[in-house]
Tab-separated table of C-alpha atoms in Angstrom:
chain	number	residue	atom	x	y	z
E	1	ALA	CA	-67.403	-89.745	93.560
E	2	TYR	CA	-69.488	-88.240	91.143
E	3	PRO	CA	-72.274	-86.836	92.963
E	4	HIS	CA	-74.849	-86.124	91.152
E	5	THR	CA	-75.667	-81.654	90.381
E	6	ALA	CA	-78.545	-80.009	88.994
E	7	ILE	CA	-78.495	-76.505	87.731
E	8	LEU	CA	-82.121	-75.480	88.755
E	9	GLY	CA	-84.845	-73.036	87.559
E	10	ARG	CA	-88.523	-71.941	88.992
E	11	LEU	CA	-91.009	-73.443	87.858
E	12	PRO	CA	-93.681	-70.887	86.274
E	13	GLY	CA	-96.417	-69.227	88.687
E	14	THR	CA	-94.935	-71.328	91.423
E	15	THR	CA	-92.092	-71.034	94.362
E	16	GLU	CA	-90.860	-74.787	93.614
E	17	TYR	CA	-86.573	-74.775	92.049
E	18	ARG	CA	-86.660	-78.062	89.209
E	19	ASN	CA	-83.578	-79.507	87.684
E	20	ILE	CA	-83.967	-78.250	84.179
E	21	LYS	CA	-82.761	-80.416	82.004
E	22	ASN	CA	-86.403	-82.697	83.352
E	23	TYR	CA	-88.457	-79.519	83.565
E	24	ASN	CA	-87.096	-77.025	79.880
E	25	GLN	CA	-90.099	-74.548	81.517
E	26	ALA	CA	-88.575	-73.704	84.698
E	27	GLU	CA	-87.343	-70.164	84.424
E	28	ARG	CA	-84.063	-69.115	85.135
E	29	TYR	CA	-83.004	-65.930	85.723
E	30	ASP	CA	-80.260	-63.191	84.265
E	31	GLY	CA	-76.681	-63.142	86.070
E	32	ILE	CA	-78.325	-66.574	89.181
E	33	VAL	CA	-76.694	-69.835	88.669
E	34	ILE	CA	-78.802	-72.492	91.377
E	35	VAL	CA	-76.958	-75.288	91.716
E	36	ARG	CA	-78.384	-78.695	93.719
E	37	VAL	CA	-75.803	-81.085	94.931
E	38	ASP	CA	-77.475	-84.008	95.468
E	39	ALA	CA	-75.228	-85.797	97.908
E	40	PRO	CA	-73.076	-85.091	101.399
E	41	ILE	CA	-69.958	-83.344	100.552
E	42	TYR	CA	-67.030	-85.013	101.786
E	43	PHE	CA	-63.116	-85.432	101.028
E	44	ALA	CA	-63.448	-87.484	98.272
E	45	ASN	CA	-66.057	-85.262	95.332
E	46	THR	CA	-65.641	-82.427	97.234
E	47	GLN	CA	-63.392	-80.768	94.178
E	48	ASN	CA	-65.577	-82.794	91.331
E	49	ILE	CA	-68.224	-80.583	93.017
E	50	HIS	CA	-66.027	-77.384	93.302
E	51	ASP	CA	-65.330	-78.135	89.508
E	52	LYS	CA	-69.106	-78.010	88.141
E	53	VAL	CA	-69.950	-75.590	89.925
E	54	GLN	CA	-66.935	-73.831	88.124
E	55	LYS	CA	-68.571	-75.023	85.044
E	56	TYR	CA	-72.321	-73.882	85.696
E	57	GLU	CA	-71.214	-71.021	86.519
E	58	THR	CA	-68.785	-70.292	83.385
E	59	ARG	CA	-71.597	-71.955	81.419
E	60	ALA	CA	-73.918	-68.907	82.587
E	61	ARG	CA	-71.954	-66.596	81.654
E	62	GLU	CA	-71.074	-67.210	78.399
E	63	GLU	CA	-74.583	-68.427	77.138
E	64	LYS	CA	-75.238	-64.514	78.041
E	65	GLY	CA	-72.866	-62.577	77.630
E	66	ILE	CA	-73.817	-61.591	81.589
E	67	PRO	CA	-71.900	-61.734	84.282
E	68	VAL	CA	-72.917	-63.739	86.711
E	69	GLN	CA	-73.718	-62.024	90.267
E	70	PHE	CA	-75.320	-64.625	92.545
E	71	VAL	CA	-74.174	-68.256	93.247
E	72	ILE	CA	-76.678	-70.375	94.990
E	73	ILE	CA	-75.866	-73.316	96.514
E	74	GLU	CA	-79.137	-75.866	97.191
E	75	PHE	CA	-78.718	-78.020	100.314
E	76	SER	CA	-81.412	-79.820	100.664
E	77	ALA	CA	-79.586	-82.504	99.657
E	78	VAL	CA	-76.408	-82.532	101.575
E	79	ALA	CA	-76.832	-84.501	104.828
E	80	HIS	CA	-73.586	-83.687	105.810
E	81	ILE	CA	-70.207	-81.530	105.629
E	82	ASP	CA	-66.517	-82.449	106.036
E	83	THR	CA	-63.702	-80.694	106.630
E	84	SER	CA	-62.325	-80.723	103.463
E	85	ALA	CA	-65.149	-79.426	101.884
E	86	LEU	CA	-65.506	-76.894	104.543
E	87	HIS	CA	-62.175	-76.008	103.294
E	88	THR	CA	-63.503	-75.689	99.528
E	89	LEU	CA	-66.001	-73.843	100.406
E	90	HIS	CA	-63.898	-71.165	101.567
E	91	GLU	CA	-61.734	-71.100	98.953
E	92	MET	CA	-64.837	-71.106	96.147
E	93	HIS	CA	-66.088	-68.083	98.569
E	94	LYS	CA	-63.162	-65.803	97.734
E	95	ASN	CA	-62.713	-66.556	94.325
E	96	PHE	CA	-65.887	-65.347	93.877
E	97	LEU	CA	-66.290	-62.646	95.596
E	98	ARG	CA	-62.493	-61.670	93.781
E	99	ARG	CA	-64.848	-61.531	90.261
E	100	GLY	CA	-68.031	-59.440	92.613
E	101	ILE	CA	-70.046	-63.402	92.319
E	102	HIS	CA	-71.847	-63.591	95.809
E	103	LEU	CA	-72.174	-66.916	96.581
E	104	CYS	CA	-75.025	-68.279	98.836
E	105	ILE	CA	-76.610	-71.371	100.454
E	106	THR	CA	-79.993	-72.699	100.847
E	107	ASN	CA	-82.034	-74.712	102.688
E	108	PRO	CA	-78.925	-76.790	105.166
E	109	ASN	CA	-80.145	-79.350	107.478
E	110	ALA	CA	-79.095	-78.864	111.407
E	111	LYS	CA	-76.389	-80.856	111.297
E	112	VAL	CA	-74.900	-78.868	107.946
E	113	MET	CA	-75.635	-75.213	109.554
E	114	ARG	CA	-73.469	-75.947	112.518
E	115	ARG	CA	-70.500	-76.992	110.998
E	116	LEU	CA	-71.114	-74.455	108.525
E	117	LEU	CA	-71.247	-72.087	112.346
E	118	SER	CA	-68.239	-73.507	113.569
E	119	SER	CA	-66.057	-73.496	110.472
E	120	GLY	CA	-66.975	-69.559	110.663
E	121	LEU	CA	-68.206	-70.655	106.887
E	122	MET	CA	-71.666	-68.450	107.108
E	123	ASP	CA	-69.517	-65.199	108.561
E	124	ASP	CA	-67.477	-65.643	105.584
E	125	ILE	CA	-69.984	-66.096	103.393
E	126	GLY	CA	-72.198	-63.513	105.429
E	127	ARG	CA	-75.843	-64.754	107.461
E	128	GLU	CA	-77.533	-62.373	104.849
E	129	HIS	CA	-76.218	-64.892	102.022
E	130	VAL	CA	-78.154	-67.802	104.444
E	131	PHE	CA	-81.703	-68.846	103.372
E	132	VAL	CA	-83.781	-71.249	104.383
E	133	SER	CA	-85.486	-71.681	100.555
E	134	THR	CA	-83.800	-71.221	97.573
E	135	HIS	CA	-87.291	-68.885	96.609
E	136	ASP	CA	-85.867	-66.400	99.706
E	137	ALA	CA	-82.393	-66.820	98.359
E	138	VAL	CA	-83.487	-65.260	94.409
E	139	ASN	CA	-86.211	-63.255	96.145
E	140	HIS	CA	-82.496	-61.314	97.569
E	141	CYS	CA	-80.139	-61.953	95.068
E	142	LEU	CA	-82.757	-60.224	92.735
E	143	SER	CA	-83.798	-57.331	95.061
E	144	GLN	CA	-79.594	-57.076	95.312
E	145	MET	CA	-80.326	-56.901	91.413
E	146	ASP	CA	-82.680	-53.938	91.706
E	147	CYS	CA	-80.676	-51.574	94.187
E	148	ASP	CA	-76.889	-52.289	92.207
E	149	GLU	CA	-78.960	-51.332	88.996
E	150	MET	CA	-80.688	-48.212	90.468
E	151	SER	CA	-77.679	-47.187	91.379
E	152	LYS	CA	-75.535	-46.581	88.296
E	153	HIS	CA	-78.853	-45.267	86.914
E	154	PRO	CA	-79.958	-42.812	90.114
E	155	SER	CA	-82.676	-40.641	88.109
E	156	ASP	CA	-83.233	-37.310	87.994
E	157	THR	CA	-83.436	-35.411	91.684
E	158	GLU	CA	-83.759	-32.535	92.667
E	159	GLY	CA	-81.939	-31.674	96.264
E	160	ASN	CA	-85.566	-32.030	97.989
E	161	GLY	CA	-86.109	-34.978	96.620
E	162	ASP	CA	-88.751	-34.631	94.752
E	163	LEU	CA	-88.733	-35.822	91.115
E	164	ASN	CA	-87.331	-32.775	88.560
E	165	LEU	CA	-90.782	-33.078	86.256
E	166	ASP	CA	-92.577	-30.167	84.261
E	167	VAL	CA	-96.194	-29.713	85.421
E	168	GLU	CA	-97.477	-28.531	82.556
E	169	GLU	CA	-95.445	-31.878	80.134
E	170	VAL	CA	-97.013	-34.514	82.038
E	171	PHE	CA	-100.107	-32.335	82.929
E	172	PRO	CA	-100.828	-30.416	79.831
E	173	LEU	CA	-105.043	-29.770	80.189
E	174	LYS	CA	-105.275	-26.324	82.204
E	175	LEU	CA	-108.213	-26.217	84.795
E	176	GLY	CA	-110.511	-22.671	84.298
E	177	ALA	CA	-108.662	-21.712	87.893
E	178	GLU	CA	-105.401	-21.772	86.648
E	179	GLU	CA	-106.431	-20.412	83.510
E	180	ASP	CA	-104.017	-15.987	83.517
E	181	PRO	CA	-106.554	-13.920	84.975
E	182	PRO	CA	-108.658	-11.369	83.466
E	183	LYS	CA	-106.014	-7.988	82.850
E	184	ALA	CA	-108.359	-5.177	84.527
E	185	ILE	CA	-109.701	-2.378	82.823
């Protein structure tokens, strides 16, 4: 079985994500790969889905020369997920994590959510990486990437947390009251 999958991008000015092959104006984010699976995931197609997700991640990394930090799998069309699929997702998560990539899942239905919970996959992935919408997942990923970037380049601060700025450099004009007082005779 070879279910349809698609790489998604955000339609400009919206919170909608669509297949980049059908919408060439769809925006993609460096460091994030969004994949939609358009079928239930079960023993007959789980390896194919695994291989496609890996291929999309590899292609994104090689095209941009930037490491992928998040893989988001959009589950809106996944009506069912079986035990072999859960096992494959567990393995995919472990392999990604070893490489510093976080797996996120978006829009699972109630039945799939129960399977994710009962299998322990949701706890392995982290509940903070399961989202109601793709847009929420992307915002979370972008926020995490911003935090990671800021921690790599901390601002020049003193112990009290204030910026260490030269006031005259920022505000070179002096007001009359700030000028040197007249000297006594």
